[in-house]
């Protein structure tokens, strides 16, 4: 039996998406920038995809820019908005493409405030309010945290930004949430939103960024005038077509899928009661995404447990790699520390991340192998 | 006028007395094997070895990695005619970089009308008059050294700047065989390389502790074996499951003796495999004092389990020197990939640095050594590169 519980790392593309990508390569090979009919056909296809994606977040077609995915989107926003002397507010547990980009920008005299995190993993809204100054030009927040799945209250954050600054822009890293949660860019007053296709059964290497009009960003890549001058380079039509179809499928079933994975997480947590000496770091409530279940298994190292599970065809991620100092530096386990976990609990952390394709039987199988593995690995005390 | 490759053998080969022929044949065979897939013609002309081929660049790249080869040069094959020789010599000086030159001649063909001194002088004079620019002769330390060899069928001309330094050493396979304990770190591939360089045939053994070490760690060891195999012939890598042995040691033995007892098991298994596959010796990348288990006492205690010579070619080398060799042979980048078993579970907090043989032997009585070894060897995986 193969159980894929690592859907926050990436997802298996839908079969329809694979066919769509293949169709894109076969039928839409014309360059959308070409003047002839074949080019026009591709350009129309792109427009169609753009419109479809725009509808999913209540935006308009000209606010959707295709790119290579989440990291590129995050880089574009930070580098495009922050200039020497400007002020950024963000959280300490953002994705590496945010945190490492900030490090570079700080050398260039960009000021950064990392928001305090409450015990439940949410940003301290009071601190946000106090931190906004006249120099604040950007607030960047990850909607759903990739490690434990805390869901930030975008509505409240947006409200505070709006009330306290008429200058600051609001960026949402929606890589883990797009297609899983309803996002209304207009209602939430979002200026930038980054999305990556492979997190919702689309192809890898493609994504989009929503930029509220009028666009004032500078491009990362100079060249032709594709993507309204924001991103030079011939568009990846097959990838974009695959992404659009995947987006269409998941967005049509947000509620249904949510319930499905909610049941899976529920069953998992119920079954975990059979196992001793664990700590559930992302309980089943509205503060956490049902797509992510982070559990600490005391007395073992996550990485070792991961390798044990893979032998039975079970694929998961570690909460934080025990050898990886780098990860600690970029704040990977910051959120776990904030939640009051001990060192032992952090190093024994495993992230199970679900998709609507997972089945409840899979949970039973994983629990069975888990308890076998823990008996084996806990033979020695360490 | 054609280009050939001149292969210079390591001078050590010529000191082998009656065995010289054997060494030379082996070396030529080894070069032949390395050039598999390339059309080549071997030319042996009174102590000089030339190779004629269309694919000169690739051939030079490969030959320079054959142990026993000192240097490989691109040479010009010229008709035995003084005018042609001096023209090519001038060309060679022109295409080299430097302000001073020297011509040196070797005349094996005694029928040629000029002797070697005369050839050098006349060619030198010709170069001086016809070179456009600033150039002079320096017989002691020339920037450009042009070699002219006049042999029976052809003359050969080359500049020392056309030479590629090769690995030297002795022909692979001339000096017995060894079972190298390959760990995935920086040292062991270097140890294997040094043994291979002295003509010793290398096989490798790797101890795998799934799930404590990952598949990626195993892949990394395979990659290292593959890099080593560029210098040797086919290399067999024996992957030994080691988790059960480690668990048994952890369960039954003193914590501060875990590492040394583990190393004794590795030594024993390497010897058992060597015996099974007819390999003469074992080899490790240990260097005295580098880590807690590589102390004099530690080495003595692990040697106790070896029934054949255990070679440690890095024993007296500094880490920085080992790293430099690793960089040169191309294993360094792979060795430092962070797939090392991240788990410190098998590393005691305070390992014994001065283990005593009797005490360790006594501690090991708690274990069923033969059975443990037998079991792990039954599940061995063999990969060839």
Coordinates of N, CA, C and O in Angstrom, one line a residue, chain B residues 103-242:
Chain B
X103 N 65.4 24.9 -27.6 CA 65.1 23.7 -28.4 C 66.0 22.5 -27.9 O 67.2 22.7 -27.6
X104 N 65.3 21.4 -27.6 CA 66.1 20.2 -27.2 C 65.8 19.1 -28.2 O 64.7 18.9 -28.6
X105 N 66.9 18.4 -28.6 CA 66.7 17.4 -29.7 C 67.2 16.0 -29.2 O 68.2 15.9 -28.5
X106 N 66.5 15.0 -29.7 CA 66.9 13.7 -29.4 C 66.9 13.0 -30.7 O 65.9 12.8 -31.4
X107 N 68.1 12.5 -31.2 CA 68.2 11.9 -32.5 C 68.4 10.4 -32.4 O 69.5 9.9 -32.1
X108 N 67.3 9.6 -32.4 CA 67.5 8.2 -32.4 C 67.9 7.6 -33.7 O 68.5 6.6 -33.9
X109 N 67.5 8.3 -34.8 CA 67.8 8.0 -36.2 C 69.1 8.5 -36.5 O 69.3 9.7 -36.9
X110 N 70.2 7.7 -36.5 CA 71.5 8.1 -36.6 C 71.9 8.4 -38.1 O 72.9 9.0 -38.4
X111 N 70.9 8.1 -39.0 CA 71.2 8.3 -40.4 C 70.9 9.8 -40.8 O 71.3 10.3 -41.8
X112 N 70.2 10.5 -39.9 CA 69.8 11.9 -40.1 C 71.1 12.7 -40.2 O 72.0 12.5 -39.4
X113 N 71.1 13.7 -41.2 CA 72.4 14.3 -41.5 C 73.0 15.2 -40.4 O 74.2 15.4 -40.4
X114 N 72.2 15.7 -39.5 CA 72.7 16.6 -38.5 C 72.7 15.8 -37.1 O 71.8 15.0 -36.9
X115 N 73.6 16.1 -36.3 CA 73.5 15.5 -34.9 C 72.6 16.4 -34.1 O 72.1 17.5 -34.5
X116 N 72.3 15.9 -32.9 CA 71.2 16.6 -32.1 C 71.6 18.0 -31.7 O 70.8 18.9 -31.8
X117 N 72.9 18.3 -31.4 CA 73.3 19.6 -31.1 C 73.1 20.5 -32.2 O 72.6 21.7 -32.1
X118 N 73.5 20.0 -33.4 CA 73.3 20.9 -34.6 C 71.9 21.2 -34.9 O 71.5 22.3 -35.3
X119 N 71.0 20.2 -34.8 CA 69.6 20.4 -35.0 C 69.1 21.5 -34.1 O 68.5 22.5 -34.5
X120 N 69.4 21.4 -32.8 CA 68.9 22.4 -31.8 C 69.4 23.8 -32.2 O 68.6 24.8 -32.2
X121 N 70.7 23.9 -32.5 CA 71.3 25.2 -32.8 C 70.6 25.8 -34.1 O 70.2 27.0 -34.1
X122 N 70.5 25.0 -35.1 CA 70.0 25.5 -36.4 C 68.5 25.9 -36.3 O 68.1 26.9 -36.8
X123 N 67.7 25.0 -35.6 CA 66.3 25.4 -35.4 C 66.2 26.6 -34.6 O 65.4 27.5 -34.9
X124 N 67.0 26.7 -33.5 CA 67.0 27.9 -32.6 C 67.2 29.1 -33.4 O 66.5 30.1 -33.3
X125 N 68.3 29.1 -34.3 CA 68.6 30.3 -35.1 C 67.5 30.6 -36.0 O 67.1 31.8 -36.2
X126 N 66.8 29.6 -36.6 CA 65.7 29.8 -37.5 C 64.5 30.5 -36.8 O 64.0 31.5 -37.3
X127 N 64.3 30.0 -35.6 CA 63.2 30.6 -34.8 C 63.5 32.1 -34.5 O 62.7 33.0 -34.6
X128 N 64.7 32.3 -34.0 CA 65.1 33.7 -33.6 C 65.0 34.7 -34.8 O 64.5 35.8 -34.6
X129 N 65.4 34.3 -36.0 CA 65.3 35.2 -37.2 C 63.8 35.3 -37.6 O 63.5 36.4 -38.2
X130 N 63.0 34.3 -37.5 CA 61.7 34.4 -38.1 C 60.6 34.7 -37.2 O 59.4 34.8 -37.6
X131 N 60.8 34.8 -35.9 CA 59.8 35.1 -34.9 C 59.5 36.5 -35.0 O 60.4 37.4 -34.9
X132 N 58.2 36.9 -35.1 CA 57.9 38.3 -35.1 C 57.6 38.7 -33.7 O 56.6 38.3 -33.1
X133 N 58.4 39.5 -33.2 CA 58.2 40.0 -31.8 C 59.4 39.7 -30.9 O 60.5 39.4 -31.4
X134 N 59.2 39.8 -29.6 CA 60.3 39.8 -28.7 C 60.5 38.4 -28.2 O 59.7 37.8 -27.5
X135 N 61.6 37.8 -28.5 CA 61.9 36.4 -28.0 C 63.4 36.3 -27.9 O 64.2 36.8 -28.7
X136 N 63.9 35.5 -26.9 CA 65.3 35.2 -26.8 C 65.5 33.8 -26.3 O 64.5 33.1 -25.9
X137 N 66.7 33.3 -26.4 CA 67.0 31.9 -26.0 C 67.4 31.9 -24.6 O 68.1 32.8 -24.1
X138 N 66.9 30.9 -23.8 CA 67.4 30.8 -22.4 C 67.5 29.3 -22.2 O 66.5 28.5 -22.2
X139 N 68.8 28.8 -22.1 CA 68.9 27.3 -22.0 C 68.7 26.8 -20.6 O 68.6 25.6 -20.4
X140 N 68.7 27.7 -19.6 CA 68.6 27.2 -18.3 C 67.2 27.2 -17.8 O 66.7 26.2 -17.3
X141 N 66.4 28.3 -18.0 CA 65.0 28.3 -17.5 C 64.1 28.9 -18.6 O 63.5 30.0 -18.4
X142 N 63.9 28.2 -19.7 CA 63.1 28.8 -20.8 C 61.6 28.7 -20.4 O 61.2 27.8 -19.7
X143 N 60.9 29.7 -20.9 CA 59.4 29.7 -20.8 C 58.8 28.6 -21.7 O 57.9 28.0 -21.3
X144 N 59.5 28.5 -22.8 CA 58.9 27.5 -23.8 C 60.0 26.5 -24.1 O 61.2 26.9 -24.5
X145 N 59.7 25.3 -23.9 CA 60.7 24.2 -24.2 C 60.2 23.4 -25.4 O 59.1 22.8 -25.2
X146 N 60.9 23.4 -26.5 CA 60.4 22.7 -27.7 C 61.3 21.4 -27.8 O 62.5 21.4 -27.8
X147 N 60.6 20.3 -27.8 CA 61.3 19.0 -28.0 C 61.2 18.5 -29.4 O 60.1 18.5 -30.0
X148 N 62.3 18.1 -29.9 CA 62.4 17.5 -31.3 C 62.9 16.1 -31.1 O 64.0 15.9 -30.5
X149 N 62.2 15.1 -31.6 CA 62.7 13.7 -31.6 C 62.8 13.2 -33.0 O 61.8 13.2 -33.7
X150 N 63.9 12.8 -33.4 CA 64.0 12.2 -34.8 C 64.2 10.7 -34.7 O 65.2 10.2 -34.1
X151 N 63.2 10.1 -35.2 CA 63.2 8.6 -35.1 C 63.2 8.0 -36.5 O 63.3 8.7 -37.5
X152 N 63.0 6.7 -36.5 CA 63.2 6.0 -37.8 C 62.3 6.4 -38.9 O 62.7 6.7 -40.0
X153 N 61.0 6.5 -38.6 CA 60.0 6.8 -39.6 C 59.6 8.2 -39.7 O 59.4 8.8 -40.8
X154 N 59.5 8.8 -38.5 CA 59.1 10.2 -38.5 C 59.9 11.0 -37.4 O 60.6 10.4 -36.6
X155 N 59.8 12.3 -37.5 CA 60.3 13.1 -36.4 C 59.0 13.6 -35.6 O 57.9 13.7 -36.2
X156 N 59.2 13.9 -34.3 CA 58.1 14.4 -33.5 C 58.5 15.7 -32.8 O 59.6 15.8 -32.3
X157 N 57.6 16.6 -32.9 CA 57.9 17.9 -32.3 C 56.7 18.3 -31.3 O 55.6 18.2 -31.7
X158 N 57.1 18.7 -30.1 CA 56.1 19.2 -29.2 C 56.7 20.2 -28.2 O 57.9 20.3 -28.0
X159 N 55.8 21.0 -27.7 CA 56.2 22.0 -26.7 C 55.8 21.4 -25.3 O 54.7 20.8 -25.2
X160 N 56.5 21.7 -24.3 CA 56.1 21.2 -22.9 C 54.8 21.8 -22.5 O 54.1 21.3 -21.7
X161 N 54.4 23.0 -23.2 CA 53.1 23.5 -22.8 C 52.0 22.7 -23.4 O 50.8 23.0 -23.1
X162 N 52.3 21.7 -24.2 CA 51.2 20.9 -24.8 C 51.0 19.6 -23.9 O 50.3 18.7 -24.2
X163 N 51.7 19.6 -22.8 CA 51.7 18.4 -21.9 C 50.6 18.5 -20.9 O 50.3 19.6 -20.3
X164 N 49.9 17.4 -20.6 CA 49.0 17.3 -19.5 C 49.5 16.4 -18.5 O 50.0 15.3 -18.8
X165 N 49.6 16.9 -17.2 CA 50.1 16.1 -16.2 C 49.1 14.9 -15.9 O 47.9 15.2 -15.8
X166 N 49.6 13.7 -15.7 CA 48.7 12.6 -15.4 C 48.9 12.2 -14.0 O 49.6 12.9 -13.2
X167 N 48.3 11.1 -13.6 CA 48.2 10.8 -12.2 C 49.4 10.0 -11.6 O 49.6 9.9 -10.4
X168 N 50.3 9.5 -12.5 CA 51.5 8.7 -12.0 C 51.1 7.5 -11.3 O 50.0 7.0 -11.4
X169 N 51.9 7.0 -10.4 CA 51.6 5.8 -9.7 C 52.0 4.5 -10.4 O 52.8 4.6 -11.3
X170 N 51.4 3.4 -10.1 CA 51.7 2.1 -10.7 C 50.5 1.5 -11.4 O 49.3 1.8 -10.9
X171 N 50.6 0.7 -12.4 CA 49.5 0.2 -13.1 C 48.5 -0.5 -12.2 O 48.9 -1.4 -11.4
X172 N 47.2 -0.2 -12.4 CA 46.2 -0.7 -11.5 C 46.1 -2.3 -11.7 O 46.1 -2.8 -12.8
X173 N 46.0 -3.0 -10.5 CA 45.9 -4.4 -10.6 C 47.2 -5.1 -10.5 O 47.3 -6.4 -10.4
X174 N 48.4 -4.4 -10.4 CA 49.7 -5.0 -10.3 C 50.0 -5.4 -8.8 O 50.9 -6.2 -8.6
X175 N 49.3 -4.8 -7.9 CA 49.8 -5.0 -6.5 C 48.7 -5.5 -5.5 O 48.5 -5.0 -4.5
X176 N 48.0 -6.6 -6.0 CA 47.1 -7.2 -5.1 C 45.8 -6.4 -4.9 O 45.5 -5.5 -5.7
X177 N 45.0 -6.7 -3.9 CA 43.7 -6.2 -3.8 C 43.4 -5.8 -2.3 O 44.0 -6.3 -1.4
X178 N 42.4 -4.9 -2.2 CA 42.0 -4.5 -0.8 C 40.5 -4.2 -0.7 O 39.9 -3.9 -1.7
X179 N 39.9 -4.4 0.5 CA 38.5 -4.1 0.7 C 38.5 -2.8 1.5 O 38.8 -2.7 2.6
X180 N 38.0 -1.7 0.8 CA 38.0 -0.4 1.4 C 36.6 -0.2 2.1 O 35.6 -0.4 1.5
X181 N 36.7 0.3 3.3 CA 35.5 0.7 4.0 C 35.1 2.1 3.6 O 35.8 3.1 4.0
X182 N 34.1 2.2 2.8 CA 33.7 3.5 2.3 C 32.5 4.0 3.1 O 31.5 3.4 3.2
X183 N 32.7 5.2 3.6 CA 31.7 5.7 4.6 C 30.8 6.8 4.0 O 29.7 7.0 4.5
X184 N 31.2 7.5 3.0 CA 30.5 8.7 2.6 C 31.1 10.0 3.0 O 30.7 11.0 2.6
X185 N 32.1 9.9 3.8 CA 32.8 11.1 4.3 C 33.9 11.5 3.3 O 34.0 11.0 2.2
X186 N 34.8 12.4 3.7 CA 35.8 12.9 2.8 C 37.0 11.9 2.7 O 37.6 11.8 1.7
X187 N 37.3 11.3 3.8 CA 38.6 10.5 3.9 C 38.6 9.2 3.1 O 39.5 8.9 2.4
X188 N 37.6 8.4 3.3 CA 37.7 7.0 2.7 C 37.9 7.0 1.2 O 38.7 6.2 0.7
X189 N 37.2 7.8 0.4 CA 37.4 7.8 -1.0 C 38.9 8.1 -1.3 O 39.5 7.5 -2.2
X190 N 39.5 9.0 -0.5 CA 40.9 9.4 -0.8 C 41.8 8.2 -0.5 O 42.7 7.9 -1.2
X191 N 41.5 7.5 0.6 CA 42.3 6.3 1.0 C 42.2 5.3 -0.2 O 43.2 4.7 -0.6
X192 N 41.0 5.1 -0.7 CA 40.9 4.1 -1.8 C 41.6 4.6 -3.0 O 42.3 3.8 -3.7
X193 N 41.6 5.9 -3.3 CA 42.3 6.4 -4.5 C 43.8 6.2 -4.3 O 44.5 5.7 -5.3
X194 N 44.3 6.4 -3.1 CA 45.8 6.3 -2.9 C 46.2 4.8 -3.1 O 47.3 4.6 -3.6
X195 N 45.4 3.9 -2.6 CA 45.8 2.5 -2.8 C 45.7 2.1 -4.2 O 46.6 1.5 -4.8
X196 N 44.7 2.6 -4.9 CA 44.5 2.2 -6.3 C 45.7 2.8 -7.1 O 46.2 2.2 -8.1
X197 N 46.1 4.0 -6.7 CA 47.2 4.6 -7.4 C 48.5 3.8 -7.3 O 49.3 3.9 -8.2
X198 N 48.6 3.1 -6.3 CA 49.8 2.2 -6.1 C 49.6 0.8 -6.7 O 50.3 -0.1 -6.4
X199 N 48.5 0.7 -7.5 CA 48.3 -0.5 -8.3 C 47.5 -1.5 -7.6 O 47.3 -2.7 -8.0
X200 N 46.9 -1.2 -6.4 CA 46.1 -2.1 -5.7 C 44.6 -2.1 -6.1 O 44.0 -1.0 -6.2
X201 N 44.1 -3.3 -6.4 CA 42.7 -3.3 -6.9 C 41.8 -3.1 -5.7 O 41.9 -3.7 -4.6
X202 N 40.7 -2.2 -5.9 CA 39.9 -1.8 -4.8 C 38.5 -2.3 -4.9 O 37.9 -2.2 -6.0
X203 N 38.0 -2.9 -3.8 CA 36.5 -3.2 -3.7 C 36.1 -2.4 -2.5 O 36.9 -2.0 -1.7
X204 N 34.8 -2.1 -2.4 CA 34.3 -1.3 -1.3 C 33.2 -1.9 -0.5 O 32.4 -2.7 -1.0
X205 N 33.2 -1.6 0.8 CA 32.1 -2.1 1.7 C 31.5 -0.9 2.4 O 32.2 0.0 2.8
X206 N 30.2 -0.8 2.4 CA 29.5 0.3 3.1 C 28.5 -0.3 4.1 O 27.7 -1.2 3.8
X207 N 28.5 0.2 5.3 CA 27.5 -0.2 6.3 C 26.3 0.7 6.4 O 26.5 1.9 6.7
X208 N 25.2 0.1 6.1 CA 24.0 0.9 6.0 C 23.0 0.7 7.2 O 22.7 -0.5 7.5
X209 N 22.6 1.7 7.9 CA 21.8 1.6 9.1 C 20.4 2.1 8.8 O 19.9 3.1 9.5
X210 N 19.7 1.6 7.9 CA 18.3 2.0 7.7 C 17.5 1.6 9.0 O 17.6 0.6 9.5
X211 N 16.5 2.5 9.5 CA 16.2 3.8 8.9 C 17.0 4.9 9.5 O 16.6 6.1 9.4
X212 N 18.0 4.6 10.2 CA 18.8 5.7 10.9 C 19.7 6.4 9.8 O 20.0 7.6 10.0
X213 N 20.0 5.8 8.7 CA 20.6 6.5 7.6 C 19.6 6.4 6.4 O 19.0 5.4 6.3
X214 N 19.6 7.4 5.6 CA 18.6 7.4 4.6 C 19.1 6.8 3.3 O 20.3 6.5 3.1
X215 N 18.2 6.6 2.3 CA 18.5 6.1 1.0 C 19.5 7.1 0.3 O 20.3 6.7 -0.5
X216 N 19.3 8.4 0.6 CA 20.1 9.4 0.0 C 21.6 9.2 0.4 O 22.5 9.4 -0.4
X217 N 21.8 8.8 1.7 CA 23.1 8.6 2.2 C 23.7 7.4 1.4 O 24.9 7.4 1.0
X218 N 22.9 6.4 1.1 CA 23.4 5.3 0.3 C 23.8 5.7 -1.1 O 24.8 5.3 -1.6
X219 N 22.9 6.5 -1.7 CA 23.1 7.0 -3.0 C 24.4 7.7 -3.1 O 25.2 7.7 -4.1
X220 N 24.7 8.5 -2.1 CA 25.9 9.3 -2.0 C 27.2 8.4 -2.0 O 28.1 8.6 -2.7
X221 N 27.1 7.3 -1.3 CA 28.2 6.3 -1.3 C 28.4 5.7 -2.6 O 29.5 5.5 -3.1
X222 N 27.2 5.4 -3.3 CA 27.3 4.8 -4.6 C 28.0 5.8 -5.6 O 28.8 5.5 -6.4
X223 N 27.6 7.1 -5.4 CA 28.2 8.1 -6.3 C 29.7 8.2 -6.1 O 30.5 8.4 -7.0
X224 N 30.1 8.1 -4.8 CA 31.6 8.1 -4.5 C 32.3 6.9 -5.2 O 33.4 7.1 -5.7
X225 N 31.7 5.7 -5.1 CA 32.3 4.6 -5.7 C 32.4 4.8 -7.2 O 33.4 4.4 -7.8
X226 N 31.4 5.4 -7.8 CA 31.4 5.7 -9.2 C 32.5 6.6 -9.6 O 33.2 6.4 -10.6
X227 N 32.8 7.6 -8.8 CA 33.9 8.5 -9.1 C 35.2 7.8 -9.0 O 36.1 7.9 -9.8
X228 N 35.3 7.0 -7.9 CA 36.6 6.2 -7.8 C 36.8 5.3 -9.0 O 37.9 5.1 -9.4
X229 N 35.7 4.7 -9.5 CA 35.8 3.8 -10.6 C 36.3 4.5 -11.9 O 36.7 3.8 -12.8
X230 N 36.3 5.8 -11.9 CA 36.8 6.5 -13.1 C 38.4 6.2 -13.2 O 39.0 6.3 -14.2
X231 N 38.9 6.0 -12.0 CA 40.4 5.8 -11.9 C 40.8 4.3 -12.0 O 41.9 4.0 -12.3
X232 N 39.8 3.5 -11.6 CA 40.1 2.1 -11.5 C 39.4 1.3 -12.6 O 39.0 1.9 -13.6
X233 N 39.3 0.0 -12.4 CA 38.4 -0.7 -13.4 C 37.1 -0.8 -12.6 O 36.8 -0.1 -11.7
X234 N 36.3 -1.9 -13.0 CA 35.1 -2.1 -12.3 C 35.2 -2.2 -10.8 O 36.1 -2.9 -10.3
X235 N 34.4 -1.5 -10.1 CA 34.5 -1.5 -8.6 C 33.2 -2.2 -8.1 O 32.1 -1.8 -8.5
X236 N 33.3 -3.2 -7.2 CA 32.2 -3.7 -6.5 C 32.0 -3.0 -5.2 O 32.9 -2.9 -4.4
X237 N 30.7 -2.6 -5.0 CA 30.4 -2.0 -3.7 C 29.5 -3.0 -2.9 O 28.4 -3.4 -3.4
X238 N 29.9 -3.4 -1.8 CA 29.1 -4.4 -0.9 C 28.4 -3.5 0.1 O 29.0 -2.9 0.9
X239 N 27.0 -3.6 0.1 CA 26.2 -2.8 1.1 C 25.7 -3.7 2.1 O 24.9 -4.6 1.8
X240 N 26.2 -3.5 3.3 CA 25.9 -4.4 4.4 C 24.9 -3.8 5.4 O 25.1 -2.7 5.9
X241 N 23.7 -4.5 5.6 CA 22.8 -3.9 6.6 C 23.4 -4.0 8.0 O 23.8 -5.1 8.4
X242 N 23.3 -2.9 8.7 CA 24.1 -2.8 10.0 C 23.3 -2.5 11.2 O 23.7 -2.5 12.3

